[in-house]
Short mmCIF file of C-alpha atoms in Angstrom, two decimals:
data_model
loop_
_atom_site.label_atom_id
_atom_site.label_comp_id
_atom_site.label_asym_id
_atom_site.label_seq_id
_atom_site.Cartn_x
_atom_site.Cartn_y
_atom_site.Cartn_z
CA GLY A 1 -31.57 244.78 77.74
CA SER A 2 -34.46 243.46 79.79
CA THR A 3 -35.20 244.97 83.18
CA VAL A 4 -37.11 241.84 84.33
CA HIS A 5 -35.50 238.86 86.07
CA ASP A 6 -37.53 237.22 88.88
CA SER A 7 -41.17 237.99 89.66
CA TRP A 8 -43.92 237.31 92.17
CA VAL A 9 -47.59 238.22 92.56
CA ASP A 10 -48.46 239.67 95.97
CA GLY A 11 -51.62 239.21 98.02
CA ASP A 12 -53.30 242.12 96.22
CA SER A 13 -52.54 240.57 92.81
CA ASN A 14 -49.93 243.19 91.99
CA ILE A 15 -46.75 241.98 90.28
CA TRP A 16 -43.24 242.55 91.63
CA PHE A 17 -40.03 241.98 89.72
CA THR A 18 -36.28 242.34 90.17
CA SER A 19 -33.87 243.91 87.69
CA ASN A 20 -30.26 242.77 87.25
CA VAL A 21 -29.23 244.81 84.21
CA PRO A 22 -27.81 248.36 84.34
CA ASN A 23 -30.47 251.05 84.45
CA ARG A 24 -30.97 254.31 86.31
CA VAL A 25 -34.54 253.93 87.60
CA ALA A 26 -35.34 250.53 89.09
CA SER A 27 -33.79 248.05 91.48
CA ILE A 28 -37.17 246.41 91.88
CA ALA A 29 -40.57 247.44 90.59
CA ARG A 30 -44.28 246.81 91.04
CA ILE A 31 -46.89 246.51 88.31
CA ASP A 32 -50.46 247.46 89.23
CA SER A 33 -52.46 244.50 87.93
CA LYS A 34 -55.56 246.64 87.36
CA THR A 35 -54.03 249.60 85.52
CA GLY A 36 -50.69 248.29 84.31
CA ALA A 37 -48.92 251.24 85.93
CA ILE A 38 -45.33 250.54 86.99
CA LYS A 39 -43.83 251.95 90.17
CA ASN A 40 -40.04 251.78 90.43
CA PHE A 41 -38.08 251.44 93.66
CA ARG A 42 -34.47 252.50 93.38
CA LEU A 43 -31.50 251.61 95.57
CA PRO A 44 -28.24 253.51 94.98
CA GLY A 45 -25.71 251.74 92.80
CA PRO A 46 -22.29 252.59 91.34
CA GLY A 47 -21.89 255.30 88.73
CA GLY A 48 -25.35 256.76 89.26
CA PHE A 49 -27.11 253.54 88.29
CA ALA A 50 -29.76 251.80 90.31
CA GLY A 51 -28.43 248.99 92.47
CA PRO A 52 -29.07 245.71 90.59
CA THR A 53 -31.09 242.86 92.09
CA HIS A 54 -31.65 239.26 91.02
CA GLY A 55 -33.49 236.76 93.25
CA MET A 56 -36.87 237.36 94.88
CA THR A 57 -39.50 235.73 97.08
CA ILE A 58 -42.60 236.76 99.02
CA ASP A 59 -42.76 235.26 102.49
CA PRO A 60 -45.91 234.00 104.27
CA LYS A 61 -46.33 237.45 105.87
CA GLY A 62 -46.54 239.06 102.44
CA LEU A 63 -43.15 240.79 102.64
CA VAL A 64 -41.07 241.00 99.47
CA TRP A 65 -37.45 239.83 99.85
CA PHE A 66 -34.71 240.24 97.25
CA ASN A 67 -30.93 240.23 97.05
CA VAL A 68 -28.86 243.34 96.37
CA ASN A 69 -25.88 243.05 94.01
CA THR A 70 -23.82 246.04 95.09
CA GLY A 71 -20.77 246.16 97.32
CA LYS A 72 -21.04 243.52 100.02
CA GLY A 73 -24.41 242.44 98.69
CA GLY A 74 -27.18 241.65 101.12
CA LEU A 75 -30.92 241.17 101.35
CA GLY A 76 -33.54 243.80 100.75
CA ARG A 77 -37.06 243.76 102.20
CA ILE A 78 -40.05 245.83 101.22
CA ASP A 79 -43.49 245.87 102.79
CA PRO A 80 -46.02 246.26 99.93
CA LYS A 81 -48.42 248.05 102.31
CA THR A 82 -46.04 250.76 103.51
CA GLU A 83 -43.46 250.61 100.68
CA LYS A 84 -40.72 250.87 103.31
CA ILE A 85 -37.42 249.30 102.19
CA ASP A 86 -34.80 247.84 104.52
CA VAL A 87 -31.44 246.44 103.41
CA PHE A 88 -29.47 243.97 105.52
CA THR A 89 -25.76 243.55 104.74
CA PRO A 90 -23.68 240.53 105.82
CA PRO A 91 -20.94 241.45 108.32
CA GLU A 92 -17.27 241.74 107.42
CA GLY A 93 -15.54 238.40 107.10
CA MET A 94 -18.68 236.65 105.89
CA MET A 95 -19.56 235.75 102.30
CA PRO A 96 -21.74 238.25 100.45
CA THR A 97 -24.97 237.22 98.84
CA GLY A 98 -24.02 236.07 95.36
CA GLY A 99 -23.69 233.32 92.84
CA ALA A 100 -26.68 233.31 90.53
CA THR A 101 -28.57 234.54 93.54
CA THR A 102 -31.84 232.91 94.54
CA VAL A 103 -33.85 233.85 97.63
CA ASP A 104 -36.28 231.62 99.57
CA PHE A 105 -37.96 231.31 102.97
CA ASP A 106 -37.95 228.25 105.22
CA GLY A 107 -40.53 226.81 107.59
CA LYS A 108 -38.97 228.51 110.62
CA GLY A 109 -39.32 232.11 109.46
CA LYS A 110 -35.78 232.51 108.14
CA ILE A 111 -34.73 233.88 104.73
CA TRP A 112 -32.04 232.12 102.69
CA SER A 113 -29.84 233.39 99.88
CA SER A 114 -27.25 231.69 97.72
CA ALA A 115 -23.69 232.92 98.21
CA PRO A 116 -20.48 232.46 96.18
CA GLU A 117 -19.34 229.35 98.10
CA GLY A 118 -22.61 228.15 99.66
CA GLY A 119 -25.56 229.80 101.34
CA LEU A 120 -26.55 232.44 103.88
CA MET A 121 -29.43 232.26 106.36
CA PHE A 122 -30.93 235.51 107.66
CA ASP A 123 -33.05 235.77 110.78
CA PRO A 124 -35.46 238.73 110.44
CA ALA A 125 -36.13 238.71 114.20
CA THR A 126 -32.50 239.23 115.21
CA GLU A 127 -31.31 240.69 111.89
CA LYS A 128 -28.33 238.32 111.95
CA TYR A 129 -26.79 236.15 109.24
CA THR A 130 -25.46 232.61 109.53
CA GLU A 131 -22.98 231.36 106.93
CA PHE A 132 -22.87 227.86 105.45
CA LYS A 133 -20.02 226.93 103.09
CA SER A 134 -20.00 224.00 100.69
CA PRO A 135 -17.74 221.16 101.95
CA THR A 136 -16.81 220.47 98.32
CA PHE A 137 -16.00 223.67 96.47
CA LYS A 138 -12.34 223.56 95.44
CA THR A 139 -11.51 220.28 93.69
CA ASP A 140 -8.63 218.86 91.68
CA ASN A 141 -10.82 219.28 88.60
CA GLY A 142 -11.78 222.90 89.28
CA ASN A 143 -13.99 224.94 91.58
CA GLY A 144 -17.73 225.00 92.15
CA VAL A 145 -20.19 227.66 91.05
CA THR A 146 -23.11 228.24 93.41
CA TYR A 147 -26.44 228.62 91.63
CA GLY A 148 -29.97 228.16 92.98
CA MET A 149 -31.09 228.12 96.61
CA ALA A 150 -34.17 226.67 98.32
CA ALA A 151 -35.13 226.20 101.96
CA ASP A 152 -37.25 223.45 103.47
CA ARG A 153 -39.94 223.27 106.13
CA ASP A 154 -37.46 222.06 108.77
CA GLY A 155 -35.27 225.14 108.39
CA LYS A 156 -32.46 223.72 106.25
CA GLY A 157 -31.06 225.49 103.21
CA TRP A 158 -30.20 223.74 99.93
CA TRP A 159 -28.08 225.13 97.11
CA ALA A 160 -26.70 223.91 93.79
CA GLN A 161 -23.00 223.66 93.02
CA MET A 162 -23.91 223.53 89.36
CA ALA A 163 -20.51 222.90 87.79
CA LEU A 164 -19.84 219.99 90.16
CA ASP A 165 -23.30 218.32 90.12
CA ILE A 166 -23.52 218.69 93.89
CA ILE A 167 -26.34 219.95 96.10
CA GLY A 168 -25.11 221.62 99.29
CA VAL A 169 -27.11 221.50 102.52
CA GLY A 170 -26.88 223.89 105.46
CA ASP A 171 -28.39 222.67 108.76
CA PRO A 172 -28.87 225.36 111.45
CA ALA A 173 -29.52 222.63 114.04
CA THR A 174 -25.90 221.49 113.78
CA GLY A 175 -24.32 224.56 112.22
CA GLN A 176 -22.76 222.27 109.63
CA SER A 177 -22.90 221.89 105.85
CA SER A 178 -22.95 218.66 103.86
CA ASP A 179 -23.10 217.50 100.24
CA VAL A 180 -25.55 215.47 98.20
CA LYS A 181 -23.75 214.28 95.08
CA LEU A 182 -26.09 213.74 92.16
CA VAL A 183 -25.82 210.28 90.66
CA PRO A 184 -24.21 210.59 87.18
CA ILE A 185 -26.49 210.01 84.20
CA LYS A 186 -25.70 206.36 83.41
CA SER A 187 -26.89 206.44 79.79
CA GLU A 188 -24.27 209.11 79.06
CA LEU A 189 -21.50 207.44 81.05
CA ASP A 190 -22.04 204.22 79.11
CA LEU A 191 -21.10 206.03 75.90
CA LEU A 192 -17.59 206.86 77.13
CA THR A 193 -14.57 204.88 75.99
CA ASP A 194 -11.66 204.14 78.33
CA ALA A 195 -9.72 206.94 76.64
CA ASP A 196 -12.62 209.33 77.26
CA LYS A 197 -12.64 208.43 80.95
CA LYS A 198 -8.90 209.04 81.30
CA PHE A 199 -9.32 212.42 79.62
CA TYR A 200 -12.10 213.54 81.96
CA ASP A 201 -10.21 212.30 85.04
CA LYS A 202 -7.50 214.89 84.39
CA ALA A 203 -9.59 217.63 82.83
CA VAL A 204 -10.55 220.82 84.62
CA ALA A 205 -14.27 220.88 85.40
CA PRO A 206 -16.26 223.02 82.98
CA ASP A 207 -18.31 225.93 84.19
CA PHE A 208 -22.07 225.62 84.33
CA ASN A 209 -22.43 226.58 80.66
CA SER A 210 -20.22 223.73 79.41
CA PRO A 211 -21.15 220.57 81.32
CA TRP A 212 -19.59 217.15 81.09
CA PRO A 213 -21.82 214.69 79.20
CA TRP A 214 -23.13 212.87 82.29
CA GLN A 215 -23.95 215.96 84.32
CA HIS A 216 -27.46 216.95 85.40
CA GLY A 217 -26.66 220.68 85.61
CA PRO A 218 -28.57 221.57 88.81
CA ARG A 219 -29.72 225.15 88.41
CA ARG A 220 -32.57 226.54 90.54
CA LEU A 221 -34.34 224.48 93.20
CA GLY A 222 -37.72 224.31 94.91
CA THR A 223 -39.01 222.65 98.07
CA ASP A 224 -42.43 221.37 99.05
CA LYS A 225 -43.18 223.42 102.17
CA ASN A 226 -45.65 220.75 103.32
CA ALA A 227 -43.47 217.68 102.76
CA ASP A 228 -39.86 216.49 102.89
CA ILE A 229 -39.22 216.97 99.18
CA LEU A 230 -36.71 219.02 97.21
CA TYR A 231 -36.93 219.30 93.42
CA VAL A 232 -33.84 220.18 91.40
CA ALA A 233 -34.10 221.65 87.90
CA ALA A 234 -31.53 219.54 86.01
CA SER A 235 -31.12 222.01 83.20
CA TRP A 236 -28.69 219.95 81.12
CA GLY A 237 -30.28 216.58 81.84
CA GLY A 238 -33.78 217.58 80.73
CA HIS A 239 -35.43 216.33 83.91
CA LEU A 240 -36.11 217.05 87.57
CA VAL A 241 -34.28 215.32 90.39
CA ARG A 242 -36.48 214.65 93.42
CA ILE A 243 -34.53 214.46 96.69
CA ASP A 244 -35.98 213.27 99.98
CA THR A 245 -34.80 215.93 102.45
CA LYS A 246 -34.66 213.36 105.27
CA THR A 247 -32.99 210.36 103.61
CA LYS A 248 -31.29 212.19 100.67
CA ALA A 249 -32.66 209.50 98.31
CA GLN A 250 -32.75 210.65 94.65
CA THR A 251 -35.33 210.01 91.94
CA THR A 252 -35.15 211.23 88.33
CA ILE A 253 -38.36 212.59 86.80
CA PRO A 254 -38.01 212.95 83.00
CA LEU A 255 -39.70 215.83 81.24
CA PRO A 256 -41.96 215.01 78.26
CA ASN A 257 -39.17 215.82 75.78
CA PRO A 258 -35.85 215.59 77.67
CA LYS A 259 -33.76 216.71 74.66
CA ALA A 260 -35.73 219.94 74.26
CA ASN A 261 -37.27 220.62 77.68
CA LEU A 262 -34.47 222.23 79.71
CA PRO A 263 -35.84 223.22 83.15
CA TYR A 264 -34.48 226.34 84.82
CA HIS A 265 -36.31 226.66 88.14
CA VAL A 266 -38.83 224.71 90.23
CA HIS A 267 -41.63 226.07 92.41
CA VAL A 268 -43.82 223.69 94.42
CA ASP A 269 -47.39 224.81 95.08
CA SER A 270 -49.49 224.10 98.18
CA LYS A 271 -50.91 220.93 96.61
CA GLY A 272 -47.44 219.46 96.02
CA ALA A 273 -47.36 220.05 92.25
CA ALA A 274 -43.94 221.00 90.89
CA TRP A 275 -43.90 223.85 88.35
CA THR A 276 -40.92 224.41 86.06
CA ASN A 277 -40.21 226.94 83.36
CA MET A 278 -38.52 225.32 80.39
CA TRP A 279 -36.28 228.22 79.53
CA MET A 280 -36.21 228.66 75.73
CA THR A 281 -39.31 226.61 74.85
CA ASP A 282 -41.95 229.27 75.68
CA GLN A 283 -43.73 226.78 77.91
CA VAL A 284 -44.28 226.19 81.59
CA ALA A 285 -44.87 222.67 82.88
CA ARG A 286 -46.65 221.28 85.94
CA TYR A 287 -45.79 217.87 87.39
CA ASN A 288 -48.41 216.10 89.50
CA PRO A 289 -46.64 213.62 91.81
CA ALA A 290 -49.94 211.88 92.61
CA ASP A 291 -50.22 210.38 89.12
CA GLY A 292 -46.77 211.15 87.68
CA LYS A 293 -48.22 213.19 84.82
CA TRP A 294 -47.02 216.42 83.24
CA THR A 295 -49.21 219.24 81.92
CA LEU A 296 -47.63 221.75 79.52
CA PHE A 297 -48.91 225.29 79.02
CA ASP A 298 -47.87 227.46 76.05
CA LEU A 299 -46.93 231.06 76.79
CA PRO A 300 -48.48 233.93 74.82
CA THR A 301 -45.14 235.53 73.89
CA ARG A 302 -42.42 233.83 71.86
CA GLY A 303 -38.74 234.24 72.74
CA GLY A 304 -39.45 235.14 76.37
CA GLU A 305 -36.56 233.23 78.00
CA VAL A 306 -38.29 232.61 81.33
CA ARG A 307 -35.82 232.07 84.18
CA TYR A 308 -38.17 231.79 87.14
CA VAL A 309 -41.68 230.68 88.08
CA SER A 310 -43.71 231.46 91.20
CA VAL A 311 -47.24 230.59 92.28
CA GLN A 312 -49.44 232.91 94.36
CA GLU A 313 -52.38 231.20 96.05
CA ALA A 314 -54.12 233.97 97.99
CA GLY A 315 -57.87 233.55 98.25
CA GLY A 316 -57.69 229.94 97.11
CA LYS A 317 -56.87 230.90 93.53
CA GLN A 318 -53.58 230.21 91.78
CA GLN A 319 -51.72 232.89 89.85
CA VAL A 320 -48.53 231.74 88.14
CA ALA A 321 -46.00 234.52 87.50
CA LEU A 322 -43.55 234.05 84.62
CA PRO A 323 -40.91 236.75 84.03
CA TYR A 324 -39.73 237.10 80.43
CA PHE A 325 -36.05 237.96 80.76
CA ARG A 326 -35.53 238.42 77.01
CA ALA A 327 -38.90 239.92 76.07
CA ASN A 328 -39.02 242.33 79.05
CA LYS A 329 -42.51 241.35 80.21
CA VAL A 330 -44.16 239.44 83.03
CA ALA A 331 -46.90 236.94 82.22
CA VAL A 332 -49.45 235.91 84.84
CA MET A 333 -51.46 232.75 84.25
CA HIS A 334 -54.88 232.38 85.88
CA PHE A 335 -57.12 229.34 86.15
CA ARG A 336 -60.84 229.63 85.46
CA SER A 337 -63.49 227.48 87.12
CA GLU A 338 -66.51 226.06 85.31
CA ALA A 339 -68.52 228.94 86.77
CA ASP A 340 -65.98 231.44 85.40
CA LEU A 341 -66.23 229.88 81.95
CA ALA A 342 -70.02 229.90 82.05
CA ALA A 343 -70.04 233.59 83.03
CA ALA A 344 -67.60 234.46 80.23
CA LYS A 345 -69.72 232.56 77.75
CA ALA A 346 -72.88 234.33 78.90
CA ALA A 347 -71.18 237.74 78.67
CA ALA A 348 -70.11 237.01 75.09
CA GLN A 349 -73.65 236.17 73.92
#
C-alpha cells in the first residue's frame, strides 16, 4: 500500500507528507527537494506500528500540522526548523479528531480538524480545543459522515456531511453550529418518477460511496483566505459549489467534463484561483474566478489517485504539491517565467 496521503511544500521547498496505511517507520515524512532523501518521523501506534496520520496543513508561521489516528486522536505539530513534535489530544468527553480527517488554519491563528460528528477548533496559544457538532447528523434516512474541513478568514470552520449533502459551520463568536444544505441537482431530480420519489423518501441514506442521484457529494473543501468564499469539491456532481461565507449563497461551477472530472479537494491560492485534483483522471485543474475559465494540467504519472492539492507561494513562486495515493509518490509542479524559459533554452544550445 501507499505511504502517501496528504502533502505540502514548506518554505525551504522540502516536501512533507502524511501516511495513513499500516507501516512501522513513518507517521509523517519529509523529502529533501534537492537530494530526494526521505526522513521519517514516527509516532507510536498499536502493535508496534507507526501511528497513522491523514490530514495536513502548513500554517502561516511555517509549522506543519497533522491529525493523529490513534486512540483519542488529536493534532500533531512539527517545526521544520527544530524537528520538534508536539501532540495535542482532545479532552475526555469531547469528540476525537476523525472522519476522513482534514486539517486547516483560519484567519485568527486557530487550527481546525474534522471530527466524527462535526469539527474541532484548536487554539495553539492556550492549547485548548472547542467542539462543534453538526445540527443535522442523525436523520430518519440515516446518519451523516463527516468528510472535509476548511476554515475561513473570520475564524469559522466548515465541514462536509458528505452522505447528507450538508455543509456544517462552526462559529466561535457564538459557540454555535449551523447547516448549509446544498441545493439538490435539479437535472437529476427531474428524471425521477413519482414512484422513485416515494422510494427515496423511505430509504436509508447511502454512505458517501453510494450517493443518491441528485447529490453533490461534498468531499474536501477550501476557503479563500483573502475573501468570503468557500469552495466545495462536489465529487459526485462533477463540479465545485461556491458558497459565500457571509450570505451562504450557493453557485455551481461545472468542470470542463462533469461526467469524468470528479473533484476531490479544493485549495485556493493567494490570487483567488481554486485548484482541484480530479481524483482518477491524472489531472489537476485551476479555476480563475476573474474570467470563469479552467486550465487543466496533465500529471507525469498515470494511475496516481491524487486525493489532495496544496499550493506553496514562498518567495513569490507557486509550487503545487500533488500526493499520489496509489502510485506512492509526490509530484510538485513549478511555473517557469519567460526568463526561466530563455535561460533553459540557452543552456540547451
